[in-house]
Short mmCIF file of C-alpha atoms in Angstrom, two decimals:
data_model
loop_
_atom_site.label_atom_id
_atom_site.label_comp_id
_atom_site.label_asym_id
_atom_site.label_seq_id
_atom_site.Cartn_x
_atom_site.Cartn_y
_atom_site.Cartn_z
CA UNK G 1 35.73 -26.21 -157.70
CA UNK G 2 37.00 -27.63 -160.93
CA UNK G 3 35.65 -26.08 -164.09
CA UNK G 4 33.70 -28.22 -166.54
CA UNK G 5 33.97 -28.27 -170.30
CA UNK G 6 30.44 -26.92 -170.73
CA UNK G 7 30.64 -24.10 -168.20
CA UNK G 8 30.38 -20.78 -169.95
CA UNK G 9 32.96 -18.13 -169.11
CA UNK G 10 30.17 -15.66 -168.29
CA UNK G 11 28.99 -17.74 -165.34
CA UNK G 12 30.58 -16.55 -162.15
CA UNK G 13 32.03 -19.02 -159.71
CA UNK G 14 29.21 -18.34 -157.28
CA UNK G 15 26.55 -19.06 -159.89
CA UNK G 16 28.32 -22.26 -160.87
CA UNK G 17 28.48 -23.42 -157.27
CA UNK G 18 24.75 -22.84 -156.82
CA UNK G 19 23.93 -24.70 -160.04
CA UNK G 20 26.19 -27.57 -158.93
CA UNK G 21 24.39 -27.77 -155.56
CA UNK G 22 20.96 -27.73 -157.23
CA UNK G 23 21.99 -30.45 -159.70
CA UNK G 24 23.39 -32.70 -156.98
CA UNK G 25 20.15 -32.31 -155.04
CA UNK G 26 18.24 -33.13 -158.24
CA UNK G 27 19.82 -36.58 -158.45
CA UNK G 28 19.64 -37.24 -154.69
CA UNK G 29 15.93 -36.43 -154.80
CA UNK G 30 15.43 -38.74 -157.78
CA UNK G 31 17.09 -41.62 -155.95
CA UNK G 32 14.85 -41.01 -152.93
CA UNK G 33 11.52 -40.84 -154.79
CA UNK G 34 12.49 -43.81 -156.98
CA UNK G 35 12.29 -45.99 -153.87
CA UNK G 36 8.53 -45.49 -153.75
CA UNK G 37 7.98 -44.75 -157.46
CA UNK G 38 9.73 -47.80 -158.88
CA UNK G 39 8.85 -48.38 -162.56
CA UNK G 40 6.61 -45.30 -162.68
CA UNK G 41 6.81 -42.02 -164.53
CA UNK G 42 8.61 -39.34 -162.52
CA UNK G 43 8.60 -35.62 -163.21
CA UNK G 44 9.66 -32.73 -160.97
CA UNK G 45 11.43 -29.37 -160.95
CA UNK G 46 14.68 -29.51 -158.97
CA UNK G 47 15.29 -25.77 -159.38
CA UNK G 48 11.85 -24.88 -158.08
CA UNK G 49 12.23 -27.32 -155.17
CA UNK G 50 15.65 -25.97 -154.24
CA UNK G 51 14.39 -22.38 -154.39
CA UNK G 52 11.36 -23.22 -152.24
CA UNK G 53 13.45 -24.92 -149.56
CA UNK G 54 16.06 -22.14 -149.74
CA UNK G 55 13.23 -19.72 -149.00
CA UNK G 56 12.64 -21.61 -145.73
CA UNK G 57 16.42 -21.72 -145.18
CA UNK G 58 16.48 -17.92 -145.19
CA UNK G 59 14.59 -17.98 -141.89
CA UNK G 60 16.01 -21.22 -140.44
CA UNK G 61 18.64 -21.22 -137.68
CA UNK G 62 20.89 -23.74 -135.86
CA UNK G 63 20.26 -27.44 -136.67
CA UNK G 64 17.24 -26.61 -138.80
CA UNK G 65 19.50 -24.60 -141.11
CA UNK G 66 22.37 -27.10 -141.06
CA UNK G 67 20.12 -29.99 -142.11
CA UNK G 68 18.89 -28.03 -145.13
CA UNK G 69 22.45 -27.04 -146.03
CA UNK G 70 23.57 -30.67 -145.86
CA UNK G 71 20.74 -32.17 -147.94
CA UNK G 72 20.69 -29.43 -150.59
CA UNK G 73 24.51 -29.24 -150.80
CA UNK G 74 24.47 -25.58 -149.79
CA UNK G 75 27.32 -26.33 -147.37
CA UNK G 76 29.58 -26.96 -150.37
CA UNK G 77 29.62 -23.29 -151.35
CA UNK G 78 33.04 -21.68 -151.40
CA UNK G 79 34.14 -20.63 -147.93
CA UNK G 80 35.92 -17.48 -149.13
CA UNK G 81 32.80 -15.76 -150.40
CA UNK G 82 31.95 -12.97 -147.99
CA UNK G 83 29.94 -9.78 -147.69
CA UNK G 84 32.99 -7.76 -148.51
CA UNK G 85 33.43 -9.35 -151.94
CA UNK G 86 29.78 -9.83 -152.81
CA UNK G 87 28.16 -6.60 -154.07
CA UNK G 88 24.69 -8.10 -153.95
CA UNK G 89 25.00 -9.11 -150.32
CA UNK G 90 26.72 -5.85 -149.45
CA UNK G 91 23.89 -3.75 -150.87
CA UNK G 92 21.31 -6.04 -149.26
CA UNK G 93 22.96 -5.64 -145.85
CA UNK G 94 23.15 -1.87 -146.22
CA UNK G 95 19.50 -1.77 -147.29
CA UNK G 96 18.48 -3.80 -144.27
CA UNK G 97 20.40 -1.52 -141.92
CA UNK G 98 18.56 1.44 -143.38
CA UNK G 99 15.23 -0.37 -143.11
CA UNK G 100 15.82 -1.44 -139.52
CA UNK G 101 16.66 2.17 -138.66
CA UNK G 102 13.31 3.25 -140.14
CA UNK G 103 11.55 0.45 -138.30
CA UNK G 104 13.15 1.66 -135.09
CA UNK G 105 11.78 5.14 -135.67
CA UNK G 106 8.31 3.76 -136.34
CA UNK G 107 8.30 1.27 -133.46
CA UNK G 108 5.98 1.92 -130.58
CA UNK G 109 6.71 1.16 -126.94
CA UNK G 110 6.09 -2.48 -126.08
CA UNK G 111 6.49 -3.76 -129.66
CA UNK G 112 8.36 -7.07 -129.98
CA UNK G 113 11.99 -6.59 -130.93
CA UNK G 114 12.84 -8.13 -134.31
CA UNK G 115 15.26 -11.02 -133.81
CA UNK G 116 18.80 -11.15 -135.16
CA UNK G 117 19.20 -9.99 -138.72
CA UNK G 118 19.37 -12.82 -141.24
CA UNK G 119 22.79 -14.43 -141.07
CA UNK G 120 25.25 -13.76 -143.89
CA UNK G 121 25.27 -17.38 -145.10
CA UNK G 122 21.57 -17.52 -145.83
CA UNK G 123 21.70 -13.98 -147.25
CA UNK G 124 24.46 -15.02 -149.64
CA UNK G 125 22.58 -18.12 -150.73
CA UNK G 126 19.36 -16.18 -151.28
CA UNK G 127 21.22 -13.50 -153.17
CA UNK G 128 22.50 -16.06 -155.69
CA UNK G 129 19.04 -17.57 -156.01
CA UNK G 130 17.71 -14.10 -156.71
CA UNK G 131 20.25 -13.67 -159.52
CA UNK G 132 19.42 -17.07 -160.98
CA UNK G 133 15.65 -16.58 -160.87
CA UNK G 134 16.06 -13.15 -162.49
CA UNK G 135 17.97 -14.73 -165.38
CA UNK G 136 15.15 -17.24 -165.86
CA UNK G 137 12.54 -14.47 -165.74
CA UNK G 138 14.10 -12.95 -168.85
CA UNK G 139 13.13 -15.90 -171.04
CA UNK G 140 9.38 -15.69 -170.40
CA UNK G 141 8.91 -14.37 -173.95
CA UNK G 142 10.20 -17.71 -175.25
CA UNK G 143 8.11 -20.07 -173.14
CA UNK G 144 5.45 -20.45 -170.49
CA UNK G 145 7.30 -21.09 -167.26
CA UNK G 146 5.29 -20.51 -164.12
CA UNK G 147 7.02 -21.23 -160.81
CA UNK G 148 4.49 -20.75 -158.04
CA UNK G 149 6.37 -20.71 -154.72
CA UNK G 150 4.67 -19.26 -151.69
CA UNK G 151 4.58 -19.69 -147.91
CA UNK G 152 1.26 -19.52 -146.09
CA UNK G 153 1.49 -18.97 -142.33
CA UNK G 154 -1.12 -19.02 -139.60
CA UNK G 155 -1.94 -15.36 -138.92
CA UNK G 156 -1.40 -15.71 -135.16
CA UNK G 157 2.34 -16.17 -135.86
CA UNK G 158 3.92 -12.71 -136.41
CA UNK G 159 6.29 -12.62 -139.39
CA UNK G 160 9.64 -10.82 -139.11
CA UNK G 161 9.62 -7.81 -141.50
CA UNK G 162 13.20 -8.67 -142.52
CA UNK G 163 12.10 -12.10 -143.66
CA UNK G 164 9.12 -10.82 -145.67
CA UNK G 165 11.42 -8.34 -147.37
CA UNK G 166 13.99 -11.03 -148.24
CA UNK G 167 11.36 -13.37 -149.71
CA UNK G 168 10.05 -10.59 -151.96
CA UNK G 169 13.49 -9.40 -153.04
CA UNK G 170 15.19 -12.73 -153.67
CA UNK G 171 12.45 -15.26 -154.36
CA UNK G 172 9.99 -12.98 -156.16
CA UNK G 173 7.09 -14.10 -153.99
CA UNK G 174 5.44 -13.36 -150.65
CA UNK G 175 4.60 -14.98 -147.35
CA UNK G 176 0.85 -14.80 -146.82
CA UNK G 177 -1.00 -14.77 -143.50
CA UNK G 178 -4.14 -16.94 -143.41
CA UNK G 179 -6.51 -18.13 -140.71
CA UNK G 180 -5.92 -21.88 -140.66
CA UNK G 181 -7.46 -22.21 -137.20
CA UNK G 182 -10.84 -20.59 -137.73
CA UNK G 183 -11.19 -20.61 -141.52
CA UNK G 184 -9.46 -23.85 -142.50
CA UNK G 185 -11.52 -24.62 -145.61
CA UNK G 186 -11.49 -21.02 -146.82
CA UNK G 187 -7.67 -20.99 -146.48
CA UNK G 188 -7.37 -24.24 -148.45
CA UNK G 189 -9.54 -22.89 -151.24
CA UNK G 190 -7.57 -19.63 -151.37
CA UNK G 191 -4.27 -21.52 -151.74
CA UNK G 192 -5.70 -23.79 -154.43
CA UNK G 193 -7.15 -20.83 -156.34
CA UNK G 194 -3.79 -19.03 -156.32
CA UNK G 195 -1.94 -22.11 -157.61
CA UNK G 196 -4.55 -22.70 -160.34
CA UNK G 197 -4.29 -19.09 -161.53
CA UNK G 198 -0.46 -19.24 -161.52
CA UNK G 199 -0.46 -22.44 -163.60
CA UNK G 200 -2.86 -21.24 -166.31
CA UNK G 201 -5.58 -23.47 -164.90
CA UNK G 202 -3.53 -26.64 -165.36
CA UNK G 203 -2.87 -27.42 -161.69
CA UNK G 204 -6.11 -27.73 -159.80
CA UNK G 205 -6.85 -28.83 -156.22
CA UNK G 206 -3.23 -28.79 -155.03
CA UNK G 207 -4.45 -29.40 -151.48
CA UNK G 208 -7.24 -31.96 -151.34
CA UNK G 209 -9.84 -32.03 -148.57
CA UNK G 210 -8.46 -32.77 -145.10
CA UNK G 211 -4.81 -32.10 -146.06
CA UNK G 212 -5.05 -28.76 -144.24
CA UNK G 213 -6.44 -28.78 -140.70
CA UNK G 214 -6.97 -26.25 -137.93
CA UNK G 215 -3.60 -27.40 -136.50
CA UNK G 216 -1.73 -26.29 -139.66
CA UNK G 217 0.66 -23.41 -139.00
CA UNK G 218 2.97 -23.11 -142.04
CA UNK G 219 2.51 -24.46 -145.57
CA UNK G 220 5.00 -24.33 -148.44
CA UNK G 221 3.39 -24.34 -151.89
CA UNK G 222 5.53 -25.29 -154.86
CA UNK G 223 3.80 -25.71 -158.24
CA UNK G 224 5.37 -25.47 -161.71
CA UNK G 225 3.87 -25.36 -165.21
CA UNK G 226 5.93 -25.39 -168.39
CA UNK G 227 5.22 -25.28 -172.10
CA UNK G 228 7.46 -24.09 -174.93
CA UNK G 229 7.73 -24.38 -178.69
CA UNK G 230 10.41 -26.45 -180.35
CA UNK G 231 13.09 -24.77 -182.42
CA UNK G 232 12.47 -27.50 -185.02
CA UNK G 233 8.84 -28.47 -184.82
CA UNK G 234 7.32 -31.86 -185.52
CA UNK G 235 4.81 -31.86 -188.40
CA UNK G 236 1.57 -33.30 -187.02
CA UNK G 237 0.98 -35.04 -190.37
CA UNK G 238 3.91 -37.31 -189.51
CA UNK G 239 2.53 -38.28 -186.10
CA UNK G 240 1.32 -41.89 -186.14
CA UNK G 241 0.14 -44.56 -183.76
CA UNK G 242 3.15 -46.70 -182.86
CA UNK G 243 4.15 -49.21 -180.17
CA UNK G 244 6.01 -48.11 -177.04
CA UNK G 245 7.79 -51.04 -175.42
CA UNK G 246 7.24 -50.75 -171.68
CA UNK G 247 9.12 -53.96 -170.90
CA UNK G 248 10.03 -57.28 -172.44
CA UNK G 249 6.45 -58.52 -172.53
CA UNK G 250 4.42 -55.31 -172.43
CA UNK G 251 3.75 -52.62 -174.98
CA UNK G 252 1.22 -49.87 -175.54
CA UNK G 253 0.18 -47.75 -178.50
CA UNK G 254 1.23 -44.09 -178.36
CA UNK G 255 1.16 -41.06 -180.62
CA UNK G 256 4.72 -41.05 -182.00
CA UNK G 257 6.06 -37.84 -183.53
CA UNK G 258 8.70 -37.93 -186.27
CA UNK G 259 11.25 -35.38 -187.43
CA UNK G 260 14.43 -35.46 -189.50
CA UNK G 261 17.08 -32.78 -189.20
CA UNK G 262 20.41 -31.74 -187.70
CA UNK G 263 20.55 -32.37 -183.93
CA UNK G 264 23.32 -32.59 -181.35
CA UNK G 265 23.75 -36.26 -180.48
CA UNK G 266 26.15 -38.20 -178.29
CA UNK G 267 26.70 -41.78 -177.15
CA UNK G 268 27.62 -42.83 -173.62
CA UNK G 269 29.68 -45.92 -174.37
CA UNK G 270 29.86 -47.43 -170.87
CA UNK G 271 26.06 -47.33 -170.51
CA UNK G 272 25.16 -47.95 -174.18
CA UNK G 273 22.99 -44.81 -174.07
CA UNK G 274 22.23 -42.15 -176.67
CA UNK G 275 21.87 -38.54 -175.56
CA UNK G 276 19.96 -36.15 -177.83
CA UNK G 277 19.47 -32.39 -177.49
CA UNK G 278 16.21 -30.91 -178.76
CA UNK G 279 16.23 -27.13 -178.50
CA UNK G 280 13.26 -24.93 -177.77
CA UNK G 281 12.59 -21.64 -179.53
CA UNK G 282 15.68 -19.40 -179.74
CA UNK G 283 17.84 -22.09 -178.13
CA UNK G 284 17.81 -20.73 -174.58
CA UNK G 285 16.27 -23.96 -173.31
CA UNK G 286 16.87 -27.55 -174.38
CA UNK G 287 15.42 -30.93 -173.61
CA UNK G 288 18.08 -33.64 -173.31
CA UNK G 289 16.86 -37.22 -173.71
CA UNK G 290 18.93 -40.11 -172.34
CA UNK G 291 17.88 -43.25 -174.20
CA UNK G 292 19.42 -46.62 -173.30
CA UNK G 293 19.85 -49.07 -176.18
CA UNK G 294 16.81 -51.21 -176.87
CA UNK G 295 17.19 -54.63 -175.26
CA UNK G 296 15.17 -57.61 -174.06
CA UNK G 297 14.70 -55.89 -170.72
CA UNK G 298 14.49 -52.16 -171.37
CA UNK G 299 14.00 -51.35 -167.67
CA UNK G 300 17.30 -52.97 -166.71
CA UNK G 301 19.25 -50.62 -168.99
CA UNK G 302 17.32 -47.67 -167.57
CA UNK G 303 18.05 -48.69 -163.97
CA UNK G 304 21.75 -48.95 -164.78
CA UNK G 305 21.67 -45.43 -166.26
CA UNK G 306 19.80 -44.04 -163.23
CA UNK G 307 22.34 -45.46 -160.80
CA UNK G 308 25.28 -43.92 -162.65
CA UNK G 309 24.10 -40.33 -163.11
CA UNK G 310 26.01 -37.69 -161.15
CA UNK G 311 26.47 -33.94 -161.51
CA UNK G 312 29.97 -34.40 -162.97
CA UNK G 313 28.82 -37.04 -165.45
CA UNK G 314 25.81 -35.13 -166.71
CA UNK G 315 28.01 -32.08 -167.30
CA UNK G 316 30.45 -34.23 -169.22
CA UNK G 317 27.89 -36.17 -171.25
CA UNK G 318 26.15 -32.99 -172.45
CA UNK G 319 29.39 -31.17 -173.35
CA UNK G 320 29.98 -29.98 -176.93
CA UNK G 321 33.06 -32.24 -176.97
CA UNK G 322 30.87 -35.29 -176.34
CA UNK G 323 27.91 -34.29 -178.51
CA UNK G 324 28.24 -33.49 -182.19
CA UNK G 325 25.72 -32.29 -184.75
CA UNK G 326 24.39 -35.22 -186.76
CA UNK G 327 21.64 -35.85 -189.27
CA UNK G 328 19.10 -37.52 -187.02
CA UNK G 329 15.76 -39.22 -187.63
CA UNK G 330 13.96 -38.56 -184.34
CA UNK G 331 10.91 -40.49 -183.13
CA UNK G 332 9.49 -39.13 -179.88
CA UNK G 333 6.16 -39.77 -178.12
CA UNK G 334 3.63 -37.11 -177.25
CA UNK G 335 3.67 -36.58 -173.48
CA UNK G 336 1.55 -35.04 -170.80
CA UNK G 337 3.24 -35.49 -167.44
CA UNK G 338 1.61 -34.40 -164.22
CA UNK G 339 3.05 -35.34 -160.87
CA UNK G 340 2.42 -34.43 -157.26
CA UNK G 341 4.62 -35.13 -154.25
CA UNK G 342 3.88 -34.70 -150.58
CA UNK G 343 7.41 -33.77 -149.57
CA UNK G 344 7.15 -34.08 -145.79
CA UNK G 345 8.22 -37.72 -145.60
CA UNK G 346 10.61 -37.51 -148.59
CA UNK G 347 12.58 -34.59 -147.13
CA UNK G 348 12.61 -36.19 -143.69
CA UNK G 349 14.01 -39.41 -145.15
CA UNK G 350 16.71 -37.33 -146.84
CA UNK G 351 17.70 -35.72 -143.52
CA UNK G 352 15.61 -32.54 -143.20
CA UNK G 353 13.68 -33.41 -140.05
CA UNK G 354 13.73 -30.58 -137.49
CA UNK G 355 11.71 -28.01 -139.45
CA UNK G 356 8.72 -30.39 -139.37
CA UNK G 357 8.92 -30.93 -135.59
CA UNK G 358 7.25 -28.34 -133.37
CA UNK G 359 9.65 -29.13 -130.51
CA UNK G 360 12.83 -28.93 -132.62
CA UNK G 361 12.17 -26.45 -135.42
CA UNK G 362 14.13 -23.22 -135.26
CA UNK G 363 12.51 -20.87 -137.76
CA UNK G 364 13.16 -17.81 -135.63
CA UNK G 365 14.28 -15.89 -138.71
CA UNK G 366 10.69 -16.18 -140.01
CA UNK G 367 8.81 -15.58 -136.76
CA UNK G 368 9.79 -15.06 -133.11
CA UNK G 369 7.14 -17.61 -132.11
CA UNK G 370 9.08 -20.75 -131.04
CA UNK G 371 6.21 -23.07 -132.06
CA UNK G 372 6.51 -22.26 -135.78
CA UNK G 373 7.23 -25.37 -137.85
CA UNK G 374 6.47 -26.55 -141.37
CA UNK G 375 3.18 -28.44 -141.50
CA UNK G 376 3.06 -29.35 -145.18
CA UNK G 377 5.17 -29.14 -148.34
CA UNK G 378 3.54 -30.01 -151.66
CA UNK G 379 5.31 -30.08 -155.05
CA UNK G 380 3.24 -30.39 -158.21
CA UNK G 381 4.35 -30.16 -161.84
CA UNK G 382 2.71 -30.15 -165.25
CA UNK G 383 4.39 -30.63 -168.65
CA UNK G 384 3.02 -30.95 -172.16
CA UNK G 385 5.11 -32.21 -175.06
CA UNK G 386 3.53 -32.15 -178.51
CA UNK G 387 4.38 -31.16 -182.09
CA UNK G 388 3.93 -27.40 -181.51
CA UNK G 389 3.68 -27.04 -185.24
CA UNK G 390 0.59 -24.95 -185.94
CA UNK G 391 2.17 -21.58 -185.15
CA UNK G 392 5.77 -22.46 -185.81
CA UNK G 393 7.89 -21.06 -188.62
CA UNK G 394 7.48 -23.04 -191.86
CA UNK G 395 10.09 -25.75 -192.27
CA UNK G 396 10.51 -25.58 -196.04
CA UNK G 397 14.12 -24.43 -195.65
CA UNK G 398 14.90 -27.44 -193.50
CA UNK G 399 13.36 -29.79 -196.06
CA UNK G 400 15.52 -28.29 -198.79
CA UNK G 401 18.74 -29.07 -196.97
CA UNK G 402 17.73 -32.48 -195.68
CA UNK G 403 17.50 -33.94 -199.19
CA UNK G 404 21.23 -33.67 -199.68
CA UNK G 405 22.13 -35.37 -196.39
CA UNK G 406 23.56 -38.81 -197.12
CA UNK G 407 22.43 -40.91 -194.13
CA UNK G 408 20.41 -40.67 -190.95
CA UNK G 409 21.24 -41.68 -187.41
CA UNK G 410 18.13 -43.15 -185.75
CA UNK G 411 16.95 -41.91 -182.37
CA UNK G 412 13.79 -43.84 -181.58
CA UNK G 413 12.36 -43.13 -178.11
CA UNK G 414 9.97 -46.09 -178.24
CA UNK G 415 11.05 -47.48 -174.86
CA UNK G 416 11.68 -46.01 -171.36
CA UNK G 417 14.06 -43.05 -171.08
CA UNK G 418 15.23 -40.22 -168.84
CA UNK G 419 15.11 -36.54 -169.79
CA UNK G 420 15.90 -33.14 -168.40
CA UNK G 421 15.08 -29.59 -169.50
CA UNK G 422 17.97 -27.18 -169.08
CA UNK G 423 18.50 -23.44 -169.18
CA UNK G 424 21.58 -23.44 -171.34
CA UNK G 425 23.26 -20.21 -170.30
CA UNK G 426 23.43 -21.15 -166.62
CA UNK G 427 23.37 -24.96 -167.09
CA UNK G 428 20.41 -25.06 -164.68
CA UNK G 429 18.21 -28.16 -164.78
CA UNK G 430 14.66 -26.82 -164.61
CA UNK G 431 12.96 -30.21 -164.88
CA UNK G 432 13.98 -33.83 -164.56
CA UNK G 433 11.94 -36.86 -165.44
CA UNK G 434 11.66 -40.53 -166.23
CA UNK G 435 9.21 -41.84 -168.81
CA UNK G 436 8.21 -45.46 -168.33
CA UNK G 437 4.82 -45.16 -169.97
CA UNK G 438 3.91 -42.06 -172.06
#
């Protein structure tokens, strides 16, 4: 894989290949949901989605596994990575051998034999996800990032101990047994309560009435809540009512925040688009805003931008070589974005079909029961963007230096734009969104 100008030397090749796969899936997913969400706000977490589906991939076999690999670009991982050269996978394999030996000692006559040990490919993938999620865990002091991924399986389907162990070790979560058949409503309420508690009360009623039935056998929950403080905060005294131009003939009044200061800014000439980086506290995370030039038809410029985004281009556009520090007058709307996606049909349209089909699904790495298939996948996200000024460090020092700056470049997000929130050290896109109407 070719290296990119932004890729830090500390990132290993394997980490880079995982990030590349996740980013490619991010844009593929956007193109798919845009078909049914045309001219609407869009907000989701590609990292969280990839991790959730990779968790299923850990127990998928045959075509079920290959379809996931194809759609999530996992099949583009380097072919020369093997157990022998991967210390994480090596230690995992040794640990599993030890565990299976203990299980053998504990097993009683007539117990079902645990199926094949998880194949090296899915182990390797999960190992890298484990590393990536651990890196993200370390920044919890800087922000509120809650990724609530969990599988809920009908209790009559026995779960392979190997699989439970892998989910805990790599994905920092569990697979829970519930009684969908006899206690359908109680199971639904339990799942909703867990998601609400994980999201600080922001995501309620993930599964509405009748979305879970007594025929449900396996549910994948994927909910994400995020809030962080800006490195340079917006003074709420400068927030004013201002027009946001939805389209040529339509506008609405929004709360527009204003801030002047040094920011990294770039311009994508071929798409007439500004790209601005706004860092969060301590600079580990940044929001990048892609703002097409204001025109008679703002949506046309946005559509052109959406069609042209690729993994390679986004890496290039956000490179230090293509973004320089400027004195920028930023105008940005307050946002609260909440989105929910029933992923069954979306993933099937993208090519992941077998895991949803009772007659075709091969999830034998999760349970020896051949009828196990995924009944429901829900993805829900919540984001707040405001001034974050009340507890922030005083900006008097910034004011002192801004007086001597000769001129200001204007970045006025008063019309539709794209944005993404990135973990800078690994280049991981945590969130991706489109704002048509704040």
